[in-house]
Coordinates of C-alpha atoms in Angstrom, one line a residue:
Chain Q
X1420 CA 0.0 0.0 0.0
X1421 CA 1.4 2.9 -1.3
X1422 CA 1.5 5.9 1.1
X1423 CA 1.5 9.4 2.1
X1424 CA 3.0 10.4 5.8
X1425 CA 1.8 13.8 7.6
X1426 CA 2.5 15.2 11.1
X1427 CA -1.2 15.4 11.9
X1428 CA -0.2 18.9 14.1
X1429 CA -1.6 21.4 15.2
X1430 CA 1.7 23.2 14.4
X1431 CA 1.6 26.2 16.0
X1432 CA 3.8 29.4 15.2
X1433 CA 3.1 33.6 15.8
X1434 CA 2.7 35.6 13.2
X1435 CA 5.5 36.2 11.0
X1436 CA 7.4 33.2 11.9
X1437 CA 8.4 30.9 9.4
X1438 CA 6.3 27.4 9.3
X1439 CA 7.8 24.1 8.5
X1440 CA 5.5 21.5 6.9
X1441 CA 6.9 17.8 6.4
X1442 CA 6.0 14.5 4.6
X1443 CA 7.1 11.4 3.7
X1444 CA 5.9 9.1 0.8
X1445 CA 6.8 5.7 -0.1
X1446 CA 6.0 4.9 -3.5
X1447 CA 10.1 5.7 -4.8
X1448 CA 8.6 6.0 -8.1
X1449 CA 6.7 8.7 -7.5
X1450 CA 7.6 12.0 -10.3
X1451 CA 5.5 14.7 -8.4
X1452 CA 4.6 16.2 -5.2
X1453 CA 2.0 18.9 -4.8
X1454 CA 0.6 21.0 -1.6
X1455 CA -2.7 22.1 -1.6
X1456 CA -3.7 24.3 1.2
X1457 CA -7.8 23.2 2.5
X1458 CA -9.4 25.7 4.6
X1459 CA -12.0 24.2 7.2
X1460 CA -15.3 23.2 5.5
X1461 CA -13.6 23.7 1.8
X1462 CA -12.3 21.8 -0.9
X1463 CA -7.9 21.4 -1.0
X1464 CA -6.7 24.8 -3.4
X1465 CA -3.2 23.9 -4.9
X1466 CA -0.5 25.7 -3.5
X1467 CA 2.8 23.9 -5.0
X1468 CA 3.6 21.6 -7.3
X1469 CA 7.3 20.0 -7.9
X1470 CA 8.8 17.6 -9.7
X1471 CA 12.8 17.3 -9.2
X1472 CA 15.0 17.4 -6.5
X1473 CA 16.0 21.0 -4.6
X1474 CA 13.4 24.0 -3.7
X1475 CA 10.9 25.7 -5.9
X1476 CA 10.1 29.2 -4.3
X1477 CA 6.7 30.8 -5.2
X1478 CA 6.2 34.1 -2.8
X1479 CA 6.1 33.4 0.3
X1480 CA 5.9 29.5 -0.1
X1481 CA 9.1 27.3 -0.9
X1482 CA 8.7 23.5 -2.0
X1483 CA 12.1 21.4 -1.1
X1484 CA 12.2 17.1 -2.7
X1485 CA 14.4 15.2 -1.7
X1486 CA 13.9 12.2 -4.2
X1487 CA 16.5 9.6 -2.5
X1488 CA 15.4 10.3 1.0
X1489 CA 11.7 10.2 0.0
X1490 CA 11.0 13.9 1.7
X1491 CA 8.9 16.8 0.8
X1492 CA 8.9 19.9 2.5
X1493 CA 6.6 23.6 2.5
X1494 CA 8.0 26.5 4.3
X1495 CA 5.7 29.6 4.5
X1496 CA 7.6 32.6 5.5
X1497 CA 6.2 35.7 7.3
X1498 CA 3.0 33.0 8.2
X1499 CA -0.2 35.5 8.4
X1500 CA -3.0 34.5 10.6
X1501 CA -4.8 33.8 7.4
X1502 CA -2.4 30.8 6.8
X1503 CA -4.0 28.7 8.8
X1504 CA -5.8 26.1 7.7
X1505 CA -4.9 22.2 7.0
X1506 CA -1.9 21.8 4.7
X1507 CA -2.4 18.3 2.4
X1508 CA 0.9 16.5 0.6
X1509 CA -0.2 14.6 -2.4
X1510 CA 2.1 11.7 -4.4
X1511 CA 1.7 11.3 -8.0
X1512 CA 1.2 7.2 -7.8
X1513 CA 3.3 5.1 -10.9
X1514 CA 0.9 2.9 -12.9
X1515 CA 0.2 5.0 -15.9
X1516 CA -2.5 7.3 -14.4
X1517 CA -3.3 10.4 -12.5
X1518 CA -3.8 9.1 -8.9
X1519 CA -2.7 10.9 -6.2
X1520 CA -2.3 9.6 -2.5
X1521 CA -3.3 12.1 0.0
X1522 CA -1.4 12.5 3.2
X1523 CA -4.1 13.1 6.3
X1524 CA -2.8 16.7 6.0
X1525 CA -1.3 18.8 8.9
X1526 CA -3.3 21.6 10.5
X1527 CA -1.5 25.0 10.9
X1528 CA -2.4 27.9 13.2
X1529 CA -0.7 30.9 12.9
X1530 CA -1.5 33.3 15.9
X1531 CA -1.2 36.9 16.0
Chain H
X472 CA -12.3 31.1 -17.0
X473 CA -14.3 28.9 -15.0
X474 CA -13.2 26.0 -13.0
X475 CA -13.9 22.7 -12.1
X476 CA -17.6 23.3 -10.9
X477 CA -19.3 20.5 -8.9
X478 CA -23.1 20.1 -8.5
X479 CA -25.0 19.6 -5.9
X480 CA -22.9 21.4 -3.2
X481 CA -24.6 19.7 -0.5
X482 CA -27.4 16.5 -0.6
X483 CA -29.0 15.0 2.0
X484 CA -29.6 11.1 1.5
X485 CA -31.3 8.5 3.3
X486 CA -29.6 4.7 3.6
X487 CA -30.1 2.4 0.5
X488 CA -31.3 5.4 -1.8
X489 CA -29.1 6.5 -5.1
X490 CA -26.9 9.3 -5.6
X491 CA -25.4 11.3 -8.8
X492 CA -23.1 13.5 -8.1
X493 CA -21.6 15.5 -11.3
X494 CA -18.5 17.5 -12.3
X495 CA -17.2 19.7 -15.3
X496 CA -13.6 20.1 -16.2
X497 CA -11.4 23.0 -16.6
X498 CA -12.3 23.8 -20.1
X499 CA -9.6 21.9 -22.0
X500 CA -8.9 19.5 -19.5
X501 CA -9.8 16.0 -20.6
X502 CA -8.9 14.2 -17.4
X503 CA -11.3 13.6 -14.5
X504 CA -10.6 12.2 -11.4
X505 CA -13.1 11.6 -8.2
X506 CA -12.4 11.6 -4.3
X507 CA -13.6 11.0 -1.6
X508 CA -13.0 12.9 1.8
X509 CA -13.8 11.7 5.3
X510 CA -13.2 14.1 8.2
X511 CA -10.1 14.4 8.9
X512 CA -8.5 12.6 6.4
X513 CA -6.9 13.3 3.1
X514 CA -8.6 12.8 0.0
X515 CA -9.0 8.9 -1.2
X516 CA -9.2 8.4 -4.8
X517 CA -11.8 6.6 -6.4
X518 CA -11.7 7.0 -10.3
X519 CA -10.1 8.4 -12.6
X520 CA -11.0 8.8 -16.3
X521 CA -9.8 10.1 -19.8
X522 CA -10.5 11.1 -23.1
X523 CA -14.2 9.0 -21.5
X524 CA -12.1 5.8 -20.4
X525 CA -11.7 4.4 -16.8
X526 CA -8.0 4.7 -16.5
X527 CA -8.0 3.9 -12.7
X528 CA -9.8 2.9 -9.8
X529 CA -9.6 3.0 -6.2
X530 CA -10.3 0.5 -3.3
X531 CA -14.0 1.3 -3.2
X532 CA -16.7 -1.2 -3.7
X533 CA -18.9 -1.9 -6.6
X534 CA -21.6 0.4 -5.4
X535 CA -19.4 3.0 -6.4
X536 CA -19.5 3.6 -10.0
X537 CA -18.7 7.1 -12.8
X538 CA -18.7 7.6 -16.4
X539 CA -17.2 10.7 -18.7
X540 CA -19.4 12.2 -21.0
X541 CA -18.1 13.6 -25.0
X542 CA -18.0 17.1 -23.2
X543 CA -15.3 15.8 -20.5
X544 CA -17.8 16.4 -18.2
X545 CA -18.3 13.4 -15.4
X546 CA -21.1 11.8 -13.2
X547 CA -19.9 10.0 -10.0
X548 CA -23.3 7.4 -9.0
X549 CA -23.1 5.7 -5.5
X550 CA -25.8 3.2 -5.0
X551 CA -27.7 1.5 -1.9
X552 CA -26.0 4.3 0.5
X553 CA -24.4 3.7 3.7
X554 CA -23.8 5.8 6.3
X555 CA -20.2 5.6 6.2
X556 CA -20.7 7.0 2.5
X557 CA -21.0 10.5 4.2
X558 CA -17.9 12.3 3.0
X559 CA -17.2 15.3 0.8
X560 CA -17.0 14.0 -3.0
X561 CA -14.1 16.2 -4.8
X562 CA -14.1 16.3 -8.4
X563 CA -10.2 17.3 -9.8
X564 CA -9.4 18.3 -13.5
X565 CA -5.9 17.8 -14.8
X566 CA -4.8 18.6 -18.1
X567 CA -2.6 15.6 -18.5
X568 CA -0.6 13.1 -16.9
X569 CA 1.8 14.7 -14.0
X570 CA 0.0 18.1 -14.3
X571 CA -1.6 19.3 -11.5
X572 CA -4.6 18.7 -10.6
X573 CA -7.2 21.5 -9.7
X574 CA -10.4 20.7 -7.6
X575 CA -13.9 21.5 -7.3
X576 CA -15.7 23.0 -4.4
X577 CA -17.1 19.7 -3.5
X578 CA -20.5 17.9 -2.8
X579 CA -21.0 17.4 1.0
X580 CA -22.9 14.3 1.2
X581 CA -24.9 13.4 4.4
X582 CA -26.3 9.9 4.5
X583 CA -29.3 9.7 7.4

């Protein structure tokens, strides 16, 4: 069974701070990784997507792979209040279509 | 441009009844793909289709069944309801294989 691994959280950090998100996947032949931000009572909105190994920066948010240790990682610098919400890693599975396995997702709250 | 637009956004069901559930594409996408969302999980895939061919399906039972119409647009059906069938249904649009994948608002499903 191919999965997704998530720190379920909360993950707590003020306002400003920089917030770490990790997960883990183990499907090795996995060829992209997206974040999708999913506010409470919504549906997920994509955030990042990447696809080989180092850090893709878009803003504020920065997506890091790590291919050979199986790691992908979301930093959010200067974290707003209106940052928090649950944060969901997503695998695109091998087998010739577009699945994608879900981690549980990790909730952030960013306090003031 | 419009984007992936799910309908109904929330239904009300009684155990053992019939559900459709339906979803259009970003216009241009040809690839639909369904989830389903428990509380507190991450999204769980249960179809996927293209160019109107089942290219994938998830570990849900027969019950659970979708087809793709000539427009792209799709039509999830869940038969004989249960109440652990209460989830949000997310419809995602990709525009091809790796791309990524871009979801509707959802249909919260209650089964009673």
């Amino acid at each position: 069974q191919k999965e997704v691994e998530q720190n379920s959280g909360p993950l707590s950090v003020p306002e400003g701070a920089i917030a770490s998100l990790n997960c883990t996947y183990s499907d090795r032949g996995s060829q992209s990784f997206f974040w999708y931000r999913q506010y409470s009572g919504k549906s997920p909105e994509l955030i990042m997507s990447i696809y080989s190994n180092g850090d893709k920066e878009d803003g504020r948010f920065t997506a890091q792979l790590n291919k050979a240790s199986q790691y992908v990682s979301l930093l959010i610098r200067d974290s707003q209040p209106s940052d928090s919400a649950t944060y969901l890693c997503a695998a695109g599975a091998t087998g010739g279509y577009n699945k994608l396995i879900f981690g549980a997702g990790t909730r952030l709250a960013v306090h003031p | 441009d419009a984007g992936v637009t799910q309908s109904p956004t929330h239904l009300i069901k009684t155990r053992g009844q019939h559900v459709t559930l339906r979803c259009s594409p970003i216009s241009g996408h040809k690839s639909v793909s369904w989830y389903q969302q428990v509380l507190g999980q991450g999204p769980q895939f249960i179809f996927q289709y293209y160019e109107k061919e089942e290219r994938g399906r998830g570990n849900f039972p027969d019950r659970f069944s979708a087809r793709q119409f000539p427009n792209y647009s799709s039509e999830l059906n869940v038969n004989a309801l249960l109440l652990g069938d209460s989830a949000l249904y997310l419809c995602a649009s990709r525009g091809g294989q790796g791309d990524s994948a871009f979801f509707g608002q959802g249909t919260r499903l209650t089964v009673v």
